[in-house]
Structure formats: structure tokens, C-alpha cells
Amino acid sequence: MRGLEKMEGRKQSNSGNATILALGKAFPHQLVMQEFLVDGYFKNTNCDDPELKQRLTRLCKTTTVKTRYVVMSEEILKKYPELAVEGLPTVKQRLDICNAAVTEMAIEASYCCINKWGRPISDITHVVYVSSSEARLPGGDLYLAKGLGLRPETKRVMLYFSGCSGGVAGLRVAKDIAENNPGSRVLLATSETTIIGFKPPSVDRPYDLVGVALFGDGAGAMIIGSNPIREIERPLFELHTAIQHFLPDTEKIIDGRLTEEGISFKLERELPQIIEDNIEDFCDKLISISGINDREYNKLFWAVHPGGPAILNRLEKKLQLSPEKLSASRRALADYGNASSNTIVYVLEYMLQEKKDMKKEDSNWGLILAFGPGITFEGILTKNLTI
């Protein structure tokens, strides 16, 4: 890959290019083992439909999820039993729970990230906050800043309801901020909970069971900045080029609506196929913008948001990737489920853990990818600076 070889010689980041300086994560206390999920879910929702139970059992096996964390608990259902009842207006109760939960998790993930970063919290100049699990005014960005004790002049940006692409979208925005504000340090925080869309099983909404089998809760955080201070900061990834692309006339493929019963999501079956049909052109566009002409995909590393096993399988097949190329994404899916915008943080952490298993011929360049409502593709060409 001649274009990449020209860029390989330097381990340090380019002056001015944004870098990820630290990663952090946090989770609610409730850990769910996938093998126990079906019985617990049907018990908590007072449903005894054997056909729906069998369908969810099959889905739990095909998602490849083994464990995940959730805010929902028996204590919450005892306090708000109406959440498990079909047709009741419960959006107020859901938002009361979600608004508090996502703030708590975002603060915890941010502290974890800041501690790894090694600089004082007062050095944070900007906040980018991402969530599809809350709705309030002022937004979660303010409550995060308040909870961390950030300076009142800290500049804040909020990204709401970007779904699974929100984490990479937030990273793209943080990159732009860091590169256009010399000396800035941007805290990117993502936080999600499925309580906003928790519903009892229904034969009228079979697609709801996919979410029950797949999605998890949690929070993620990153510190992004240019020109890292070598004596203090340890850059992990350089963010070289970021692009976004939406596919016209696909806005109904991932459809979410805020109703009196919370958020209702519907994912169409053709989503994995649509991603497969468009992923190669998107990746080629991202790579070519950077001046790289060759397409030796297996020399790159791949940090892909694991929307589900079908999406990963289709991407792997289309780009003819070796199985190990998506191992970090598959590990994140197995351990945490699809945690929406947070999941890319977990993938990047696993990517750093797996650097020791890289082959000599592999490049330290790779792609960060996510797919969300729109259908929207987010992509960043990045370099692993820890290799």
C-alpha cells in the first residue's frame, strides 16, 4: 500500500492533527447474562406468550451478545410498574430515570478518562456530549459540566438522537474543535440507557425483541487535543481525516419516534444489506481523500461500531477482511451488547489491547466507522500511535 507506506515512517502525530489522548468508560450496576435474559424479561413484563419467548430465545443466541449492563432493575419496576404495561403514557417517568442515569454514567466515564489523561480537569476547554436517551432543557451537556465542576466558560456542544453513529459523529466534531482552537482539550462524553424504549413484548411489534436481545447501557469518554505535551500526555490515536455521508431516501430504515410511551424504534431487515452495498464506496472515498490509492484493506485496522453480527458479517464479506480484523468489534458486542454511541469507545480500548497480536505486515493506520439513522455513515482515517 504505497500511499500508506509514505505515511508510516513517523510514530508521532502530525502537528495540528487531533489525537485521542485518553479513553474511559462506565456502566450501571446491573449486569445481565444473556442466558438468563429471556426468563427475567418475561417475568418482569408479566408475559407468558410461548411463541414470543421462543423467538427472543433464538434472537439472544444469534446476536452473539454474552453480557451487558442495564439501568433497568427490579427496584425500578417496583417503583414504576407502569413501565411494563402496554399503552400507558410513561414518557415522564422514563425521562426522570434516564436523565439522571445518563448524567451519572457520563460523569463516571469522564472522571475515568480524565484520570488516565493526567492533566487537571481545569484544562478542559470544550465539551461534546452525545446521547439518544434523554430529552430536557438545559441538556445533559450542562449537567455533565456541572457534575464535573468544569469552568463556566467551558464551551459545550450537544448531539442528540444520532443513534449508533453518535460516538463517531461526536469524535468528528471534537476533532474539528481541537484542530481549530490551538491549545484546546475537548472532553467527548457519550451516555445511553435502553429504559427510554423499554416495553413489554407484543405480537404487533416483533422488531422490539431485536432490541431486547441486542442493546445495552453505559457511557464512554475521550479526551481529544492537538499537539500533545509529550512529558504529560500519551496520544493513542491520530485523527487524520473525517467524513460523513447519508444515503438518500433511507430515513425510514432506522426509524425512531418519541411518543407518550417513550421512544419507539423500528429497524428494517434490509439495513445490513444497505450497509454492505455502500460500505466499499464510502471507505474508498475516505481513503482517497487522504491521498492513498491502493485498497489493501487487510493491512488496515478496523474499529467498527458493532451494530449487530449481521452488519459485521456483511462488512467482513464485502471487503474480504480476515476474521481477526473485526475481533475488537466482536468482543465489544459480546461483552457490552450494542450500547449505541458508547460502543466505539469500547472497541477502541480492545483495539489497543490487541496491538500485540498485529502482524508485521499490518499498517498502524486504520478506519473508525459507524452507521446510524439517515442512513448515515461516519468514518475517520486514524493512526494508532501506540504501536
mmCIF file of C-alpha atoms in Angstrom:
data_model
loop_
_atom_site.group_PDB
_atom_site.id
_atom_site.type_symbol
_atom_site.label_atom_id
_atom_site.label_comp_id
_atom_site.label_asym_id
_atom_site.label_seq_id
_atom_site.Cartn_x
_atom_site.Cartn_y
_atom_site.Cartn_z
ATOM 1 C CA MET A 1 0.000 0.000 0.000
ATOM 2 C CA ARG A 2 2.292 2.698 -1.329
ATOM 3 C CA GLY A 3 0.224 5.635 -0.096
ATOM 4 C CA LEU A 4 0.290 4.332 3.445
ATOM 5 C CA GLU A 5 3.973 3.444 3.296
ATOM 6 C CA LYS A 6 4.769 7.117 2.730
ATOM 7 C CA MET A 7 2.891 7.926 5.922
ATOM 8 C CA GLU A 8 4.286 5.058 8.010
ATOM 9 C CA GLY A 9 7.674 6.479 8.954
ATOM 10 C CA ARG A 10 6.504 8.691 11.783
ATOM 11 C CA LYS A 11 5.203 7.415 15.069
ATOM 12 C CA GLN A 12 4.498 10.888 16.402
ATOM 13 C CA SER A 13 1.340 12.688 15.395
ATOM 14 C CA ASN A 14 1.310 15.400 12.742
ATOM 15 C CA SER A 15 1.472 18.876 14.211
ATOM 16 C CA GLY A 16 -2.070 20.209 14.236
ATOM 17 C CA ASN A 17 -3.852 16.893 13.720
ATOM 18 C CA ALA A 18 -6.172 15.999 16.586
ATOM 19 C CA THR A 19 -5.319 12.984 18.721
ATOM 20 C CA ILE A 20 -7.209 10.856 21.208
ATOM 21 C CA LEU A 21 -5.334 11.336 24.474
ATOM 22 C CA ALA A 22 -7.340 9.097 26.806
ATOM 23 C CA LEU A 23 -10.334 6.756 26.914
ATOM 24 C CA GLY A 24 -12.762 5.995 29.733
ATOM 25 C CA LYS A 25 -15.955 4.062 30.302
ATOM 26 C CA ALA A 26 -18.631 3.478 32.930
ATOM 27 C CA PHE A 27 -21.636 1.213 33.379
ATOM 28 C CA PRO A 28 -24.710 0.847 35.563
ATOM 29 C CA HIS A 29 -24.501 -1.758 38.322
ATOM 30 C CA GLN A 30 -26.941 -4.256 36.819
ATOM 31 C CA LEU A 31 -25.083 -6.948 34.820
ATOM 32 C CA VAL A 32 -27.263 -9.173 32.646
ATOM 33 C CA MET A 33 -26.080 -12.583 31.475
ATOM 34 C CA GLN A 34 -27.600 -13.373 28.107
ATOM 35 C CA GLU A 35 -28.644 -16.904 29.084
ATOM 36 C CA PHE A 36 -30.836 -15.526 31.881
ATOM 37 C CA LEU A 37 -32.279 -12.567 29.984
ATOM 38 C CA VAL A 38 -35.341 -14.253 28.441
ATOM 39 C CA ASP A 39 -36.822 -15.605 31.661
ATOM 40 C CA GLY A 40 -36.149 -12.356 33.522
ATOM 41 C CA TYR A 41 -37.638 -10.164 30.791
ATOM 42 C CA PHE A 42 -40.853 -12.168 30.502
ATOM 43 C CA LYS A 43 -41.199 -12.336 34.280
ATOM 44 C CA ASN A 44 -40.705 -8.589 34.685
ATOM 45 C CA THR A 45 -43.253 -7.791 31.966
ATOM 46 C CA ASN A 46 -45.812 -10.382 33.156
ATOM 47 C CA CYS A 47 -45.921 -12.020 29.730
ATOM 48 C CA ASP A 48 -46.324 -15.755 29.160
ATOM 49 C CA ASP A 49 -46.594 -15.900 25.349
ATOM 50 C CA PRO A 50 -44.606 -19.051 24.427
ATOM 51 C CA GLU A 51 -44.129 -18.048 20.779
ATOM 52 C CA LEU A 52 -42.647 -14.665 21.651
ATOM 53 C CA LYS A 53 -40.480 -16.274 24.298
ATOM 54 C CA GLN A 54 -39.150 -18.797 21.802
ATOM 55 C CA ARG A 55 -38.461 -16.037 19.283
ATOM 56 C CA LEU A 56 -36.495 -14.000 21.826
ATOM 57 C CA THR A 57 -34.538 -17.113 22.826
ATOM 58 C CA ARG A 58 -33.447 -17.573 19.212
ATOM 59 C CA LEU A 59 -32.523 -13.901 18.879
ATOM 60 C CA CYS A 60 -30.425 -13.982 22.046
ATOM 61 C CA LYS A 61 -28.320 -16.731 20.507
ATOM 62 C CA THR A 62 -27.875 -15.086 17.111
ATOM 63 C CA THR A 63 -26.839 -11.658 18.471
ATOM 64 C CA THR A 64 -23.593 -13.185 19.901
ATOM 65 C CA VAL A 65 -24.041 -10.974 22.996
ATOM 66 C CA LYS A 66 -22.940 -12.723 26.189
ATOM 67 C CA THR A 67 -23.193 -9.983 28.829
ATOM 68 C CA ARG A 68 -24.280 -6.360 29.087
ATOM 69 C CA TYR A 69 -25.100 -3.731 31.639
ATOM 70 C CA VAL A 70 -28.524 -2.132 32.072
ATOM 71 C CA VAL A 71 -30.048 0.596 34.223
ATOM 72 C CA MET A 72 -33.378 -1.256 34.415
ATOM 73 C CA SER A 73 -33.806 -3.226 37.643
ATOM 74 C CA GLU A 74 -36.486 -4.877 39.749
ATOM 75 C CA GLU A 75 -36.347 -1.873 42.074
ATOM 76 C CA ILE A 76 -37.206 0.490 39.224
ATOM 77 C CA LEU A 77 -40.081 -1.730 38.075
ATOM 78 C CA LYS A 78 -41.452 -1.875 41.622
ATOM 79 C CA LYS A 79 -41.395 1.914 41.794
ATOM 80 C CA TYR A 80 -42.732 2.344 38.250
ATOM 81 C CA PRO A 81 -44.786 -0.793 37.432
ATOM 82 C CA GLU A 82 -46.489 1.125 34.629
ATOM 83 C CA LEU A 83 -43.294 0.813 32.540
ATOM 84 C CA ALA A 84 -44.135 -2.853 31.952
ATOM 85 C CA VAL A 85 -47.746 -2.186 30.943
ATOM 86 C CA GLU A 86 -48.719 -1.797 27.306
ATOM 87 C CA GLY A 87 -50.189 1.517 26.188
ATOM 88 C CA LEU A 88 -49.726 3.687 29.272
ATOM 89 C CA PRO A 89 -48.283 7.219 28.933
ATOM 90 C CA THR A 90 -44.949 6.861 30.718
ATOM 91 C CA VAL A 91 -42.599 9.249 28.945
ATOM 92 C CA LYS A 92 -42.307 11.497 32.023
ATOM 93 C CA GLN A 93 -41.319 8.596 34.278
ATOM 94 C CA ARG A 94 -38.843 7.303 31.705
ATOM 95 C CA LEU A 95 -37.175 10.672 31.257
ATOM 96 C CA ASP A 96 -36.938 11.180 35.027
ATOM 97 C CA ILE A 97 -34.986 7.899 35.228
ATOM 98 C CA CYS A 98 -32.967 8.363 32.045
ATOM 99 C CA ASN A 99 -31.911 11.960 32.603
ATOM 100 C CA ALA A 100 -30.441 11.117 35.989
ATOM 101 C CA ALA A 101 -28.888 7.813 34.877
ATOM 102 C CA VAL A 102 -27.099 9.122 31.775
ATOM 103 C CA THR A 103 -25.667 12.057 33.717
ATOM 104 C CA GLU A 104 -24.339 9.789 36.453
ATOM 105 C CA MET A 105 -22.721 7.410 33.960
ATOM 106 C CA ALA A 106 -21.280 10.247 31.842
ATOM 107 C CA ILE A 107 -19.671 11.822 34.910
ATOM 108 C CA GLU A 108 -18.160 8.496 35.985
ATOM 109 C CA ALA A 109 -16.795 7.728 32.496
ATOM 110 C CA SER A 110 -15.386 11.260 32.238
ATOM 111 C CA TYR A 111 -13.577 11.001 35.571
ATOM 112 C CA CYS A 112 -12.120 7.661 34.485
ATOM 113 C CA CYS A 113 -10.877 9.240 31.257
ATOM 114 C CA ILE A 114 -9.517 12.392 32.903
ATOM 115 C CA ASN A 115 -7.577 10.338 35.461
ATOM 116 C CA LYS A 116 -5.887 8.427 32.619
ATOM 117 C CA TRP A 117 -5.182 11.671 30.773
ATOM 118 C CA GLY A 118 -3.096 13.006 33.651
ATOM 119 C CA ARG A 119 -3.855 16.723 33.411
ATOM 120 C CA PRO A 120 -6.105 18.755 35.736
ATOM 121 C CA ILE A 121 -9.799 18.939 34.939
ATOM 122 C CA SER A 122 -9.487 22.723 34.684
ATOM 123 C CA ASP A 123 -7.523 22.226 31.424
ATOM 124 C CA ILE A 124 -10.675 21.048 29.621
ATOM 125 C CA THR A 125 -11.780 23.842 27.288
ATOM 126 C CA HIS A 126 -14.671 22.213 25.406
ATOM 127 C CA VAL A 127 -17.308 19.509 25.946
ATOM 128 C CA VAL A 128 -19.065 17.471 23.272
ATOM 129 C CA TYR A 129 -21.928 15.483 24.764
ATOM 130 C CA VAL A 130 -23.773 12.721 22.889
ATOM 131 C CA SER A 131 -26.957 10.879 23.887
ATOM 132 C CA SER A 132 -30.099 9.401 22.356
ATOM 133 C CA SER A 133 -31.534 8.527 25.764
ATOM 134 C CA GLU A 134 -32.641 11.833 27.258
ATOM 135 C CA ALA A 135 -34.603 14.972 26.464
ATOM 136 C CA ARG A 136 -34.517 18.111 28.616
ATOM 137 C CA LEU A 137 -33.697 21.794 28.610
ATOM 138 C CA PRO A 138 -30.988 22.620 29.538
ATOM 139 C CA GLY A 139 -29.412 19.474 28.148
ATOM 140 C CA GLY A 140 -27.123 16.824 29.538
ATOM 141 C CA ASP A 141 -24.047 18.779 28.464
ATOM 142 C CA LEU A 142 -24.763 21.345 31.184
ATOM 143 C CA TYR A 143 -25.417 18.724 33.862
ATOM 144 C CA LEU A 144 -22.210 16.934 32.897
ATOM 145 C CA ALA A 145 -20.208 20.166 33.125
ATOM 146 C CA LYS A 146 -21.815 20.970 36.477
ATOM 147 C CA GLY A 147 -21.223 17.454 37.829
ATOM 148 C CA LEU A 148 -17.540 17.602 36.877
ATOM 149 C CA GLY A 149 -17.088 21.098 38.237
ATOM 150 C CA LEU A 150 -15.931 22.483 34.880
ATOM 151 C CA ARG A 151 -15.293 26.191 34.492
ATOM 152 C CA PRO A 152 -18.421 28.172 33.482
ATOM 153 C CA GLU A 153 -16.640 29.411 30.342
ATOM 154 C CA THR A 154 -16.160 25.832 29.071
ATOM 155 C CA LYS A 155 -17.688 25.693 25.582
ATOM 156 C CA ARG A 156 -20.320 22.982 25.088
ATOM 157 C CA VAL A 157 -21.810 21.167 22.090
ATOM 158 C CA MET A 158 -24.697 18.705 22.270
ATOM 159 C CA LEU A 159 -25.524 15.905 19.809
ATOM 160 C CA TYR A 160 -28.926 14.350 20.476
ATOM 161 C CA PHE A 161 -30.570 11.333 18.813
ATOM 162 C CA SER A 162 -27.731 10.393 16.492
ATOM 163 C CA GLY A 163 -28.164 6.751 17.478
ATOM 164 C CA CYS A 164 -25.368 4.292 16.805
ATOM 165 C CA SER A 165 -23.315 6.751 14.760
ATOM 166 C CA GLY A 166 -23.314 9.327 17.563
ATOM 167 C CA GLY A 167 -19.980 8.336 19.094
ATOM 168 C CA VAL A 168 -18.047 8.728 15.836
ATOM 169 C CA ALA A 169 -20.042 11.864 14.946
ATOM 170 C CA GLY A 170 -19.030 13.319 18.303
ATOM 171 C CA LEU A 171 -15.417 12.371 17.647
ATOM 172 C CA ARG A 172 -15.557 14.137 14.277
ATOM 173 C CA VAL A 173 -16.918 17.301 15.928
ATOM 174 C CA ALA A 174 -14.309 17.118 18.709
ATOM 175 C CA LYS A 175 -11.572 16.729 16.090
ATOM 176 C CA ASP A 176 -12.741 19.891 14.299
ATOM 177 C CA ILE A 177 -12.852 21.827 17.564
ATOM 178 C CA ALA A 178 -9.386 20.677 18.645
ATOM 179 C CA GLU A 179 -7.773 21.477 15.313
ATOM 180 C CA ASN A 180 -9.327 24.942 15.049
ATOM 181 C CA ASN A 181 -8.692 26.053 18.626
ATOM 182 C CA PRO A 182 -4.949 25.851 19.400
ATOM 183 C CA GLY A 183 -4.235 24.519 22.867
ATOM 184 C CA SER A 184 -7.793 23.286 23.413
ATOM 185 C CA ARG A 185 -8.639 19.996 25.127
ATOM 186 C CA VAL A 186 -12.039 18.552 24.301
ATOM 187 C CA LEU A 187 -13.941 16.140 26.521
ATOM 188 C CA LEU A 188 -16.204 13.902 24.440
ATOM 189 C CA ALA A 189 -18.774 12.055 26.556
ATOM 190 C CA THR A 190 -21.454 9.626 25.408
ATOM 191 C CA SER A 191 -24.133 8.089 27.613
ATOM 192 C CA GLU A 192 -27.072 5.798 26.828
ATOM 193 C CA THR A 193 -29.774 3.725 28.511
ATOM 194 C CA THR A 194 -32.453 1.500 26.996
ATOM 195 C CA ILE A 195 -35.072 2.443 29.598
ATOM 196 C CA ILE A 196 -36.261 5.179 27.253
ATOM 197 C CA GLY A 197 -37.542 2.431 24.927
ATOM 198 C CA PHE A 198 -38.276 -0.444 27.354
ATOM 199 C CA LYS A 199 -41.592 -2.112 26.531
ATOM 200 C CA PRO A 200 -43.363 -5.406 27.202
ATOM 201 C CA PRO A 201 -43.271 -7.939 24.340
ATOM 202 C CA SER A 202 -46.018 -7.644 21.737
ATOM 203 C CA VAL A 203 -47.003 -9.678 18.679
ATOM 204 C CA ASP A 204 -47.678 -6.338 16.977
ATOM 205 C CA ARG A 205 -44.040 -5.250 17.446
ATOM 206 C CA PRO A 206 -41.834 -8.274 16.756
ATOM 207 C CA TYR A 207 -38.886 -5.981 15.941
ATOM 208 C CA ASP A 208 -38.826 -4.827 19.580
ATOM 209 C CA LEU A 209 -37.385 -8.209 20.517
ATOM 210 C CA VAL A 210 -34.262 -7.482 18.474
ATOM 211 C CA GLY A 211 -33.552 -4.523 20.748
ATOM 212 C CA VAL A 212 -34.195 -6.613 23.860
ATOM 213 C CA ALA A 213 -31.661 -9.193 22.660
ATOM 214 C CA LEU A 214 -29.045 -6.719 21.430
ATOM 215 C CA PHE A 215 -28.859 -3.355 23.206
ATOM 216 C CA GLY A 216 -27.046 -2.410 26.410
ATOM 217 C CA ASP A 217 -26.420 0.654 28.584
ATOM 218 C CA GLY A 218 -23.305 2.543 29.582
ATOM 219 C CA ALA A 219 -21.155 5.592 28.952
ATOM 220 C CA GLY A 220 -17.886 6.404 27.221
ATOM 221 C CA ALA A 221 -15.452 9.301 27.254
ATOM 222 C CA MET A 222 -12.423 10.571 25.348
ATOM 223 C CA ILE A 223 -10.046 13.498 25.621
ATOM 224 C CA ILE A 224 -9.130 14.960 22.232
ATOM 225 C CA GLY A 225 -6.464 17.551 21.502
ATOM 226 C CA SER A 226 -3.754 18.607 19.051
ATOM 227 C CA ASN A 227 -0.020 18.939 19.691
ATOM 228 C CA PRO A 228 0.119 16.731 22.808
ATOM 229 C CA ILE A 229 2.513 17.674 25.576
ATOM 230 C CA ARG A 230 4.999 14.795 25.453
ATOM 231 C CA GLU A 231 6.073 14.914 29.090
ATOM 232 C CA ILE A 232 2.477 14.596 30.289
ATOM 233 C CA GLU A 233 0.114 13.354 27.586
ATOM 234 C CA ARG A 234 0.283 9.974 25.846
ATOM 235 C CA PRO A 235 -1.548 10.140 22.493
ATOM 236 C CA LEU A 236 -3.311 6.944 21.486
ATOM 237 C CA PHE A 237 -4.741 7.640 18.026
ATOM 238 C CA GLU A 238 -4.178 10.411 15.499
ATOM 239 C CA LEU A 239 -7.370 11.514 13.745
ATOM 240 C CA HIS A 240 -6.306 12.215 10.190
ATOM 241 C CA THR A 241 -9.434 12.650 8.042
ATOM 242 C CA ALA A 242 -13.155 12.519 8.961
ATOM 243 C CA ILE A 243 -16.146 12.358 6.641
ATOM 244 C CA GLN A 244 -19.905 11.873 6.921
ATOM 245 C CA HIS A 245 -22.330 10.651 4.266
ATOM 246 C CA PHE A 246 -26.061 9.971 4.296
ATOM 247 C CA LEU A 247 -27.881 7.694 1.869
ATOM 248 C CA PRO A 248 -30.821 9.489 0.233
ATOM 249 C CA ASP A 249 -34.305 8.057 0.771
ATOM 250 C CA THR A 250 -33.252 5.676 3.563
ATOM 251 C CA GLU A 251 -34.525 7.717 6.528
ATOM 252 C CA LYS A 252 -37.226 5.130 7.336
ATOM 253 C CA ILE A 253 -34.800 2.207 7.579
ATOM 254 C CA ILE A 254 -33.858 3.199 11.150
ATOM 255 C CA ASP A 255 -36.964 4.909 12.462
ATOM 256 C CA GLY A 256 -37.259 6.289 15.987
ATOM 257 C CA ARG A 257 -40.094 8.323 17.482
ATOM 258 C CA LEU A 258 -40.561 9.915 20.891
ATOM 259 C CA THR A 259 -44.100 9.044 21.998
ATOM 260 C CA GLU A 260 -46.097 9.117 25.229
ATOM 261 C CA GLU A 261 -44.769 5.590 25.854
ATOM 262 C CA GLY A 262 -41.122 6.547 25.364
ATOM 263 C CA ILE A 263 -39.030 6.053 22.236
ATOM 264 C CA SER A 264 -40.258 3.528 19.679
ATOM 265 C CA PHE A 265 -37.602 2.151 17.334
ATOM 266 C CA LYS A 266 -38.044 0.173 14.164
ATOM 267 C CA LEU A 267 -35.128 -1.358 12.260
ATOM 268 C CA GLU A 268 -35.883 -2.659 8.783
ATOM 269 C CA ARG A 269 -34.497 -6.038 7.743
ATOM 270 C CA GLU A 270 -32.636 -4.597 4.762
ATOM 271 C CA LEU A 271 -30.304 -2.484 6.940
ATOM 272 C CA PRO A 272 -27.319 -4.907 6.792
ATOM 273 C CA GLN A 273 -27.717 -5.262 3.031
ATOM 274 C CA ILE A 274 -27.821 -1.488 2.515
ATOM 275 C CA ILE A 275 -24.630 -1.089 4.542
ATOM 276 C CA GLU A 276 -22.963 -3.877 2.551
ATOM 277 C CA ASP A 277 -23.980 -2.245 -0.746
ATOM 278 C CA ASN A 278 -22.471 1.130 0.201
ATOM 279 C CA ILE A 279 -19.555 0.440 2.538
ATOM 280 C CA GLU A 280 -16.856 -0.072 -0.095
ATOM 281 C CA ASP A 281 -17.519 3.223 -1.876
ATOM 282 C CA PHE A 282 -17.567 5.038 1.470
ATOM 283 C CA CYS A 283 -14.258 3.544 2.609
ATOM 284 C CA ASP A 284 -12.645 4.233 -0.766
ATOM 285 C CA LYS A 285 -13.783 7.855 -0.571
ATOM 286 C CA LEU A 286 -12.347 8.241 2.922
ATOM 287 C CA ILE A 287 -9.036 6.665 1.954
ATOM 288 C CA SER A 288 -8.709 8.549 -1.345
ATOM 289 C CA ILE A 289 -9.247 11.931 0.339
ATOM 290 C CA SER A 290 -6.092 11.159 2.278
ATOM 291 C CA GLY A 291 -4.106 10.584 -0.912
ATOM 292 C CA ILE A 292 -3.998 6.798 -0.672
ATOM 293 C CA ASN A 293 -4.693 4.977 -3.926
ATOM 294 C CA ASP A 294 -4.279 1.308 -3.092
ATOM 295 C CA ARG A 295 -7.046 -0.668 -1.389
ATOM 296 C CA GLU A 296 -5.291 -3.311 0.667
ATOM 297 C CA TYR A 297 -7.969 -3.403 3.335
ATOM 298 C CA ASN A 298 -6.332 -6.196 5.308
ATOM 299 C CA LYS A 299 -3.309 -4.024 6.039
ATOM 300 C CA LEU A 300 -5.543 -1.554 7.889
ATOM 301 C CA PHE A 301 -7.038 -1.990 11.348
ATOM 302 C CA TRP A 302 -10.820 -1.691 11.637
ATOM 303 C CA ALA A 303 -12.606 -0.095 14.591
ATOM 304 C CA VAL A 304 -16.228 -0.628 13.556
ATOM 305 C CA HIS A 305 -19.292 0.092 15.653
ATOM 306 C CA PRO A 306 -20.887 -3.355 16.129
ATOM 307 C CA GLY A 307 -24.493 -2.595 15.250
ATOM 308 C CA GLY A 308 -25.091 -6.340 15.208
ATOM 309 C CA PRO A 309 -23.446 -9.529 13.938
ATOM 310 C CA ALA A 310 -25.210 -9.304 10.567
ATOM 311 C CA ILE A 311 -23.658 -5.893 9.870
ATOM 312 C CA LEU A 312 -20.180 -7.065 10.870
ATOM 313 C CA ASN A 313 -20.528 -10.238 8.802
ATOM 314 C CA ARG A 314 -21.654 -8.321 5.721
ATOM 315 C CA LEU A 315 -18.840 -5.782 6.044
ATOM 316 C CA GLU A 316 -16.270 -8.540 6.507
ATOM 317 C CA LYS A 317 -17.556 -10.365 3.443
ATOM 318 C CA LYS A 318 -17.813 -7.292 1.191
ATOM 319 C CA LEU A 319 -14.311 -6.038 1.961
ATOM 320 C CA GLN A 320 -12.824 -9.555 2.158
ATOM 321 C CA LEU A 321 -11.379 -8.880 5.595
ATOM 322 C CA SER A 322 -9.542 -11.505 7.566
ATOM 323 C CA PRO A 323 -11.607 -12.652 10.602
ATOM 324 C CA GLU A 324 -9.238 -11.059 13.111
ATOM 325 C CA LYS A 325 -9.784 -7.598 11.607
ATOM 326 C CA LEU A 326 -13.143 -7.221 13.353
ATOM 327 C CA SER A 327 -12.212 -9.025 16.557
ATOM 328 C CA ALA A 328 -12.276 -5.837 18.682
ATOM 329 C CA SER A 329 -15.779 -5.029 17.421
ATOM 330 C CA ARG A 330 -16.998 -8.572 18.054
ATOM 331 C CA ARG A 331 -15.511 -8.575 21.575
ATOM 332 C CA ALA A 332 -17.235 -5.292 22.399
ATOM 333 C CA LEU A 333 -20.550 -6.665 21.116
ATOM 334 C CA ALA A 334 -20.186 -9.863 23.150
ATOM 335 C CA ASP A 335 -19.222 -8.077 26.380
ATOM 336 C CA TYR A 336 -21.453 -4.987 26.281
ATOM 337 C CA GLY A 337 -24.047 -5.502 23.551
ATOM 338 C CA ASN A 338 -24.777 -2.660 21.171
ATOM 339 C CA ALA A 339 -24.514 0.276 23.578
ATOM 340 C CA SER A 340 -25.312 2.797 20.827
ATOM 341 C CA SER A 341 -22.975 5.817 20.734
ATOM 342 C CA ASN A 342 -20.778 4.464 23.563
ATOM 343 C CA THR A 343 -19.679 1.291 21.832
ATOM 344 C CA ILE A 344 -16.923 2.801 19.699
ATOM 345 C CA VAL A 345 -15.054 3.678 22.919
ATOM 346 C CA TYR A 346 -15.133 0.030 23.973
ATOM 347 C CA VAL A 347 -13.970 -1.059 20.511
ATOM 348 C CA LEU A 348 -11.005 1.331 20.603
ATOM 349 C CA GLU A 349 -9.997 0.055 24.057
ATOM 350 C CA TYR A 350 -9.990 -3.515 22.771
ATOM 351 C CA MET A 351 -8.065 -2.333 19.703
ATOM 352 C CA LEU A 352 -5.284 -1.060 21.969
ATOM 353 C CA GLN A 353 -5.251 -4.340 23.894
ATOM 354 C CA GLU A 354 -4.899 -6.322 20.682
ATOM 355 C CA LYS A 355 -1.988 -4.352 19.229
ATOM 356 C CA LYS A 356 0.408 -7.063 20.419
ATOM 357 C CA ASP A 357 -1.297 -9.541 18.087
ATOM 358 C CA MET A 358 -0.776 -7.415 14.962
ATOM 359 C CA LYS A 359 1.195 -8.952 12.119
ATOM 360 C CA LYS A 360 4.412 -7.292 10.950
ATOM 361 C CA GLU A 361 2.913 -6.515 7.570
ATOM 362 C CA ASP A 362 -0.082 -4.750 9.139
ATOM 363 C CA SER A 363 -0.261 -0.971 8.984
ATOM 364 C CA ASN A 364 -0.739 1.194 12.054
ATOM 365 C CA TRP A 365 -3.332 3.070 10.003
ATOM 366 C CA GLY A 366 -7.000 2.146 10.145
ATOM 367 C CA LEU A 367 -10.604 3.243 9.929
ATOM 368 C CA ILE A 368 -13.101 4.151 12.640
ATOM 369 C CA LEU A 369 -16.615 3.530 11.300
ATOM 370 C CA ALA A 370 -20.213 3.757 12.488
ATOM 371 C CA PHE A 371 -23.663 3.682 10.903
ATOM 372 C CA GLY A 372 -26.768 5.408 12.220
ATOM 373 C CA PRO A 373 -30.143 6.925 11.342
ATOM 374 C CA GLY A 374 -30.291 8.564 7.979
ATOM 375 C CA ILE A 375 -28.864 6.092 6.992
ATOM 376 C CA THR A 376 -25.717 7.994 7.982
ATOM 377 C CA PHE A 377 -22.154 6.716 7.567
ATOM 378 C CA GLU A 378 -19.428 8.204 9.772
ATOM 379 C CA GLY A 379 -15.762 7.468 9.119
ATOM 380 C CA ILE A 380 -12.349 8.609 10.367
ATOM 381 C CA LEU A 381 -8.963 7.622 8.966
ATOM 382 C CA THR A 382 -6.778 7.233 12.017
ATOM 383 C CA LYS A 383 -3.318 6.130 13.084
ATOM 384 C CA ASN A 384 -2.552 4.015 16.132
ATOM 385 C CA LEU A 385 0.280 5.894 17.856
ATOM 386 C CA THR A 386 0.930 3.198 20.477
ATOM 387 C CA ILE A 387 2.449 0.709 18.027
#
